[in-house]
Coordinates of C-alpha atoms and ligand atoms in Angstrom, one line a residue:
M1 CA 363.9 304.2 23.3
K2 CA 362.6 306.3 26.0
K3 CA 359.5 304.1 26.3
R4 CA 361.4 301.0 26.5
F5 CA 363.9 302.2 29.3
A6 CA 360.8 303.2 31.3
L7 CA 359.3 299.8 30.9
L8 CA 362.4 298.2 32.0
L9 CA 362.7 300.6 35.0
V10 CA 359.2 299.5 36.1
V11 CA 360.0 295.9 35.6
L12 CA 363.4 296.3 37.6
L13 CA 361.6 298.2 40.4
V14 CA 358.2 296.0 40.5
L15 CA 359.8 292.5 40.3
P16 CA 361.4 292.5 43.6
L17 CA 358.3 293.4 45.3
F18 CA 356.5 290.5 44.1
A19 CA 359.3 288.2 45.0
G20 CA 359.2 289.6 48.4
C21 CA 355.4 288.8 48.5
A22 CA 356.0 285.4 47.4
Q23 CA 358.6 284.7 49.9
Q24 CA 356.8 285.9 52.7
E25 CA 353.8 284.1 51.7
E26 CA 355.6 280.8 51.3
G27 CA 357.1 280.9 54.7
S28 CA 354.2 281.8 56.8
V29 CA 351.4 279.6 58.0
T30 CA 348.2 280.7 60.0
I31 CA 346.8 278.1 62.2
T32 CA 343.6 278.7 63.8
Y33 CA 343.1 278.0 67.5
Y34 CA 339.6 277.7 69.4
G35 CA 340.7 278.9 72.9
R36 CA 339.3 279.6 76.2
P37 CA 337.7 283.0 77.0
D38 CA 340.4 285.4 77.2
E39 CA 340.6 286.1 80.9
K40 CA 342.6 289.1 81.7
G41 CA 344.3 288.6 78.4
I42 CA 345.9 285.4 78.8
E43 CA 345.2 283.7 75.6
T44 CA 346.2 286.7 73.7
T45 CA 349.2 287.3 75.6
M46 CA 350.5 283.9 75.0
I47 CA 349.6 283.9 71.2
E48 CA 351.6 287.3 71.2
A49 CA 354.6 285.5 72.9
F50 CA 354.3 282.5 70.5
E51 CA 354.3 284.5 67.5
K52 CA 357.4 286.5 68.5
E53 CA 359.3 283.3 69.0
N54 CA 357.9 281.8 65.8
P55 CA 357.7 284.7 63.4
N56 CA 356.5 282.3 60.5
I57 CA 353.5 281.0 62.3
K58 CA 350.4 283.4 62.8
V59 CA 347.8 282.2 65.2
N60 CA 344.1 282.9 64.4
Y61 CA 342.2 283.0 68.0
V62 CA 338.5 282.1 68.0
E63 CA 337.2 282.7 71.5
L64 CA 335.1 280.0 72.8
P65 CA 331.9 280.8 75.1
E66 CA 332.2 280.6 78.8
S67 CA 330.0 277.4 79.4
T68 CA 331.7 274.0 78.9
D69 CA 328.6 272.6 77.0
Q70 CA 328.6 275.4 74.6
K71 CA 332.4 274.9 74.0
L72 CA 331.8 271.5 73.3
Q73 CA 329.0 272.0 71.0
T74 CA 331.0 274.6 68.9
I75 CA 334.3 272.3 68.7
N76 CA 332.1 268.9 68.0
T77 CA 330.3 270.7 65.0
M78 CA 333.6 271.8 63.4
L79 CA 335.1 268.2 63.9
Q80 CA 332.0 266.4 62.6
A81 CA 332.1 268.7 59.5
K82 CA 335.8 267.5 59.2
D83 CA 336.4 271.3 58.7
P84 CA 340.1 272.2 58.3
A85 CA 339.3 275.9 59.3
M86 CA 340.1 274.7 63.1
D87 CA 343.7 273.4 63.6
L88 CA 343.4 272.8 67.2
F89 CA 341.4 273.6 70.2
V90 CA 341.0 273.5 74.2
G91 CA 339.5 270.2 75.3
D92 CA 338.0 269.4 78.5
V93 CA 339.4 266.4 80.4
V94 CA 336.2 264.3 79.7
W95 CA 336.2 264.9 75.8
T96 CA 339.2 262.6 75.0
P97 CA 337.3 259.3 74.2
I98 CA 334.6 261.2 72.3
F99 CA 336.9 262.6 70.0
A100 CA 339.6 259.9 69.8
S101 CA 337.3 257.1 69.2
A102 CA 335.8 258.9 66.2
D103 CA 339.3 259.5 64.9
W104 CA 338.8 263.4 64.9
V105 CA 341.8 264.3 66.8
L106 CA 345.5 263.8 66.0
P107 CA 347.6 261.3 68.1
L108 CA 350.6 263.0 69.5
D109 CA 352.7 260.0 70.4
D110 CA 355.3 261.0 67.9
Y111 CA 355.5 264.6 69.2
L112 CA 356.1 263.6 73.0
T113 CA 358.9 261.9 74.5
Q114 CA 357.8 259.7 77.7
E115 CA 360.0 262.2 79.7
E116 CA 357.7 265.0 78.7
I117 CA 354.7 263.1 79.4
D118 CA 356.1 262.3 82.8
E119 CA 356.5 266.0 83.6
H120 CA 352.8 266.3 84.1
V121 CA 350.5 265.4 87.3
P122 CA 349.6 261.7 86.1
G123 CA 345.8 262.1 86.3
A124 CA 345.7 265.2 84.3
M125 CA 348.0 263.6 81.5
K126 CA 346.0 260.1 81.7
A127 CA 342.8 262.2 80.9
Y128 CA 344.3 262.8 77.5
T129 CA 345.1 259.3 76.8
Y130 CA 342.9 256.8 75.0
R131 CA 343.7 253.1 74.3
D132 CA 347.4 253.8 74.9
H133 CA 347.6 256.9 72.5
V134 CA 348.0 260.4 73.7
Y135 CA 345.6 262.8 72.2
G136 CA 346.2 266.1 74.1
I137 CA 348.5 267.9 76.4
P138 CA 347.1 269.5 79.6
F139 CA 347.7 273.0 80.5
F140 CA 345.8 273.3 83.9
T141 CA 344.1 270.9 86.4
D142 CA 341.0 271.3 88.3
G143 CA 339.4 269.3 91.3
G144 CA 336.3 270.0 93.3
M145 CA 336.8 271.5 96.8
L146 CA 334.9 272.4 99.7
Y147 CA 335.1 276.1 100.9
Y148 CA 333.7 277.3 104.2
R149 CA 333.5 280.5 106.0
T150 CA 335.9 280.5 108.8
D151 CA 334.5 283.4 110.7
L152 CA 331.0 281.9 111.1
L153 CA 332.3 278.4 112.0
E154 CA 334.3 280.1 114.7
K155 CA 331.5 282.5 115.7
Y156 CA 329.2 279.3 116.4
N157 CA 332.1 277.1 117.6
K158 CA 331.6 274.6 114.8
S159 CA 334.1 272.3 113.4
V160 CA 334.5 271.8 109.6
P161 CA 332.0 269.0 108.6
T162 CA 333.5 265.8 107.3
T163 CA 330.1 264.1 106.5
W164 CA 327.3 265.4 104.1
D165 CA 324.7 265.2 107.0
E166 CA 327.3 267.2 109.3
L167 CA 327.4 270.0 106.7
I168 CA 323.6 270.1 106.5
E169 CA 323.3 270.3 110.2
T170 CA 326.0 273.0 110.7
A171 CA 324.7 275.2 107.7
S172 CA 321.1 274.8 109.1
Y173 CA 322.2 275.8 112.4
I174 CA 324.3 278.8 111.4
M175 CA 321.4 279.9 109.1
A176 CA 319.0 279.7 111.8
Q177 CA 321.1 281.8 114.4
E178 CA 322.1 284.3 111.7
K179 CA 318.6 285.1 110.8
D180 CA 319.8 286.7 107.7
P181 CA 317.6 285.9 104.8
N182 CA 320.5 286.5 102.1
L183 CA 322.7 283.9 103.8
Y184 CA 322.8 280.4 102.5
G185 CA 324.1 277.0 103.6
Y186 CA 325.5 275.3 100.4
A187 CA 325.6 275.5 96.6
G188 CA 327.4 274.0 93.7
S189 CA 327.0 274.9 90.0
W190 CA 323.7 272.9 89.6
K191 CA 322.4 274.1 86.5
Q192 CA 321.6 271.5 83.9
Y193 CA 325.0 271.2 82.2
E194 CA 328.4 269.6 82.9
G195 CA 328.8 271.5 86.2
V196 CA 326.1 269.4 88.0
T197 CA 327.5 266.0 86.7
C198 CA 330.8 267.1 88.5
S199 CA 328.9 267.7 91.7
L200 CA 326.8 264.5 91.4
T201 CA 329.9 262.3 90.7
E202 CA 331.5 263.6 93.9
L203 CA 328.1 262.8 95.8
V204 CA 328.1 259.2 94.4
W205 CA 331.7 258.2 94.8
S206 CA 331.6 259.6 98.4
H207 CA 328.7 257.5 99.2
G208 CA 330.5 254.3 97.9
G209 CA 328.7 254.3 94.5
D210 CA 329.8 254.6 90.8
F211 CA 328.7 255.0 87.2
L212 CA 330.2 252.2 85.1
D213 CA 332.2 249.0 86.1
K214 CA 335.6 248.1 84.5
E215 CA 333.7 246.4 81.5
G216 CA 331.7 249.5 80.8
N217 CA 328.6 248.1 82.3
V218 CA 326.0 250.4 83.9
I219 CA 326.2 250.2 87.7
F220 CA 324.6 253.5 88.5
D221 CA 321.3 252.0 89.8
S222 CA 322.3 251.2 93.4
P223 CA 321.3 252.1 96.7
E224 CA 324.5 254.3 97.1
S225 CA 323.3 256.6 94.2
V226 CA 319.9 256.9 95.6
A227 CA 321.7 258.0 99.0
A228 CA 323.8 260.5 97.0
M229 CA 320.9 262.0 95.3
T230 CA 318.8 262.1 98.7
V231 CA 321.6 264.5 100.1
M232 CA 320.6 267.0 97.1
E233 CA 317.1 266.6 97.7
K234 CA 317.6 267.2 101.6
M235 CA 319.7 270.2 100.7
V236 CA 317.0 271.9 98.8
H237 CA 313.8 270.6 100.0
E238 CA 314.1 269.5 103.4
A239 CA 316.8 271.6 105.0
K240 CA 316.3 274.4 102.6
I241 CA 320.0 275.5 102.9
T242 CA 320.6 276.2 99.1
P243 CA 319.7 279.4 97.5
P244 CA 316.5 279.9 95.5
G245 CA 317.3 279.1 91.8
V246 CA 320.1 276.8 92.5
G247 CA 319.0 274.6 89.8
G248 CA 319.8 277.4 87.4
F249 CA 323.4 278.2 88.9
G250 CA 326.3 278.4 86.6
S251 CA 329.6 278.5 88.2
G252 CA 329.5 282.2 87.7
D253 CA 326.3 282.6 89.7
M254 CA 327.3 280.5 92.7
R255 CA 330.6 282.2 92.8
A256 CA 329.2 285.6 92.9
L257 CA 327.0 284.8 95.8
A258 CA 329.9 283.1 97.7
L259 CA 332.2 286.2 96.9
N260 CA 329.5 288.7 98.3
G261 CA 329.6 286.8 101.6
Q262 CA 326.1 284.9 101.2
M263 CA 327.2 281.3 101.6
I264 CA 328.5 279.4 104.4
F265 CA 329.8 276.4 102.3
T266 CA 330.5 276.3 98.5
R267 CA 331.7 273.5 96.1
D268 CA 333.9 275.1 93.6
W269 CA 337.2 274.5 91.8
P270 CA 340.6 275.7 93.0
S271 CA 340.7 279.1 91.3
F272 CA 337.7 280.3 93.6
Y273 CA 340.1 280.5 96.4
S274 CA 342.3 283.3 94.8
N275 CA 339.0 284.8 93.7
S276 CA 338.0 285.1 97.5
M277 CA 341.4 286.8 98.4
D278 CA 340.9 289.7 95.9
P279 CA 339.5 292.6 97.5
E280 CA 338.3 293.7 94.2
K281 CA 336.2 290.6 93.6
S282 CA 335.4 289.7 97.2
S283 CA 333.8 291.0 100.6
V284 CA 335.0 288.0 102.4
V285 CA 338.7 288.2 102.0
G286 CA 340.7 286.1 104.4
K287 CA 337.5 284.4 105.8
I288 CA 337.3 281.7 103.3
K289 CA 339.1 278.2 103.8
Y290 CA 339.2 275.1 101.8
T291 CA 339.3 271.4 102.4
V292 CA 338.1 268.1 100.9
L293 CA 334.3 267.5 100.0
P294 CA 332.5 265.6 102.7
H295 CA 331.6 262.0 102.3
A296 CA 329.0 259.5 103.7
P297 CA 329.9 257.9 107.2
G298 CA 332.5 255.1 106.8
Q299 CA 333.3 256.4 103.2
D300 CA 336.1 258.5 101.5
S301 CA 336.1 262.0 100.2
Y302 CA 336.2 262.4 96.3
S303 CA 337.2 265.4 94.3
T304 CA 336.2 265.2 90.4
L305 CA 339.1 265.6 88.1
G306 CA 338.6 268.6 85.7
G307 CA 340.9 270.5 83.8
W308 CA 341.9 271.6 80.2
G309 CA 344.4 270.5 77.5
I310 CA 345.0 271.2 73.8
M311 CA 344.1 268.9 71.3
V312 CA 344.8 269.0 67.5
S313 CA 342.3 268.5 64.9
N314 CA 342.8 265.3 62.5
F315 CA 341.6 267.8 59.8
T316 CA 344.5 270.2 60.0
D317 CA 346.4 271.1 57.2
N318 CA 349.3 272.3 59.4
P319 CA 350.0 269.5 62.1
E320 CA 353.6 270.4 62.6
E321 CA 352.6 274.2 63.4
A322 CA 349.7 273.2 65.4
V323 CA 351.5 270.8 67.6
K324 CA 354.4 273.6 68.0
F325 CA 351.7 276.1 69.4
A326 CA 350.2 273.1 71.4
K327 CA 353.5 272.7 73.3
F328 CA 354.0 276.4 73.7
R329 CA 350.7 276.7 75.3
S330 CA 351.2 273.9 78.0
S331 CA 355.0 274.7 78.5
Y332 CA 356.5 275.6 82.0
E333 CA 356.6 279.2 81.4
S334 CA 353.0 279.5 79.9
Q335 CA 351.5 277.4 82.7
K336 CA 353.3 279.7 85.1
Q337 CA 352.0 282.8 83.6
E338 CA 348.4 281.1 83.7
A339 CA 348.8 280.3 87.6
L340 CA 350.0 283.6 88.5
L341 CA 347.7 285.5 86.4
I342 CA 344.3 283.5 86.6
A343 CA 345.0 281.0 89.3
H344 CA 344.8 278.0 87.3
L345 CA 346.7 274.9 88.9
P346 CA 349.5 273.8 86.6
T347 CA 349.6 270.2 85.6
R348 CA 353.5 270.5 85.5
K349 CA 354.6 269.0 88.7
A350 CA 358.0 271.1 88.8
L351 CA 356.0 274.2 88.9
Y352 CA 354.7 273.4 92.5
E353 CA 358.4 273.9 93.6
D354 CA 359.0 277.1 91.6
A355 CA 360.1 279.8 93.8
E356 CA 357.6 282.4 92.5
I357 CA 354.7 280.1 92.5
V358 CA 355.7 278.9 96.1
E359 CA 355.9 282.6 97.2
N360 CA 353.0 284.2 95.4
E361 CA 350.4 281.2 95.5
P362 CA 351.3 278.9 98.4
W363 CA 347.7 277.6 98.4
M364 CA 348.4 275.9 95.0
V365 CA 351.0 274.1 96.6
D366 CA 348.9 273.2 99.5
M367 CA 346.2 271.8 97.1
L368 CA 348.8 269.5 95.3
P369 CA 347.9 266.4 97.3
V370 CA 344.1 266.6 96.4
M371 CA 344.9 267.3 92.7
M372 CA 347.2 264.2 92.7
S373 CA 344.2 262.1 93.9
T374 CA 341.2 263.5 91.9
N375 CA 338.8 261.0 90.3
P376 CA 338.1 261.0 86.7
R377 CA 334.4 261.1 85.5
P378 CA 333.2 258.0 83.3
Q379 CA 335.4 257.3 80.5
S380 CA 333.3 256.8 77.3
A381 CA 332.8 257.6 73.7
Y382 CA 329.6 258.4 74.5
Y383 CA 330.3 260.5 77.7
A384 CA 328.1 263.7 76.5
E385 CA 325.1 261.5 76.3
L386 CA 325.9 259.8 79.8
S387 CA 326.4 263.0 81.4
A388 CA 323.2 264.6 79.8
H389 CA 321.1 261.8 81.7
L390 CA 322.9 262.4 84.8
Q391 CA 322.1 266.3 84.4
Q392 CA 318.6 265.3 83.7
A393 CA 318.2 263.3 86.9
S394 CA 319.9 266.0 89.1
Q395 CA 317.6 268.5 87.7
D396 CA 314.5 266.5 88.4
V397 CA 315.5 266.0 92.0
I398 CA 316.4 269.6 92.3
A399 CA 312.9 270.8 90.9
G400 CA 311.2 268.2 92.9
N401 CA 310.0 266.3 89.9
K402 CA 311.3 263.0 90.7
T403 CA 312.3 261.3 94.1
P404 CA 316.0 260.0 94.2
E405 CA 314.9 256.5 93.5
E406 CA 312.8 257.5 90.4
A407 CA 315.6 259.9 89.1
V408 CA 318.4 257.3 89.7
K409 CA 316.3 254.5 87.9
Y410 CA 315.6 257.0 85.0
A411 CA 319.1 257.9 84.5
A412 CA 320.5 254.3 84.8
E413 CA 317.9 253.2 82.1
K414 CA 318.7 256.0 79.9
M415 CA 322.5 255.3 80.3
K416 CA 322.1 251.7 79.3
E417 CA 320.1 252.6 76.4
T418 CA 322.8 254.8 75.2
L419 CA 325.3 252.2 75.5
G420 CA 323.2 249.5 74.2
Q421 CA 322.9 247.4 77.3
Ligands
GLC501 C1 335.7 273.3 84.8 C2 336.6 271.9 84.8 C3 335.9 271.1 83.6 C4 334.7 270.8 83.9 C5 333.9 272.0 84.0 C6 332.3 271.9 84.2 O1 336.0 274.0 83.7 O2 337.8 272.3 84.4 O3 336.9 269.9 83.6 O4 334.0 269.9 83.1 O5 334.4 273.0 84.9 O6 331.6 273.1 83.8

């Protein structure tokens, strides 16, 4: 009797525990998110806030490396393997055709209303659209800008250059006058990676050239492209205004020099400005201003569209939950936090009228017109390969291994080969 009673007692006590466990597991889903590096804790802060709002969804955060190319490599490997272990990820604006054409990313048309789409800066949203379907939601936008040292331009009574030749002239003049061996004229992220493609596209467009025509034919082999690459060559080999080793500069290297007061002109993304104003990072607080990049005489300035969004893997087992997080990560509140914390420019137009942004980051509002007119890099399912050829051509000119003519010819041929033309 006693034994039976004890058994019953155990069953009665233990059963609800099991029931509880089963219930908890049934309602809770874990999604794995491959996110950007956790700068100032931005990603983890957002994940915590999301989990609080959605107690049944847990987000497993995989922190991607700093370099754009390494991010692409990791994500590409997961998608190619059709691995459901990655539910969603951050995607660069240029990746949409690569993944959408392979059917690796989830179309989001059923999850977004036209009204929601229209809340974003058009170019930033368009970058996540492929053949009339939406494949991502942007959460910050980027565009190339020219930064300059106001104190040095004033000291030598020089105006802000509007053409590339003027920039080279002004930089050479100031360098010669200052006689500081640690002061350089101009730099961009010219390492052999996506960064140099961004600089090259701006140079080519601002000479009136382009990469592909409307039908997708390669039109890079042109006198305009040669003139654009000649600017690079002049800067490095003739005027010698770039820092030594510029061909190995990722965005961090170039920023470090500029923040250390060693650059007269710099090509960078918008977040550089807020870094330059931060006394903990910058020795040139208040001495940096920005404007549009130069152009060739008679041509226009161009700024390359950059930026990041969230894409959902087509191999996820949890599309509803993944989309929920994607929407949260690109929401008004999240973008606002990202703007205030790490100076990323929102893609949501309404944020440029948000009282806190206007008050704390007025420069963002000032940059909006440039962000509204940024130009997209060539859109192609073979973007990664096309960009690699352009990177190689730039590297060859920077290293002095090819003339601009040879480099342009080489890249154009490689591009045609890639596209089967
Ligand atoms: C920035 C831009 C991105 C670009 C990358 C190049 O992250 O937002 O669009 O591809 O720089 O490194």
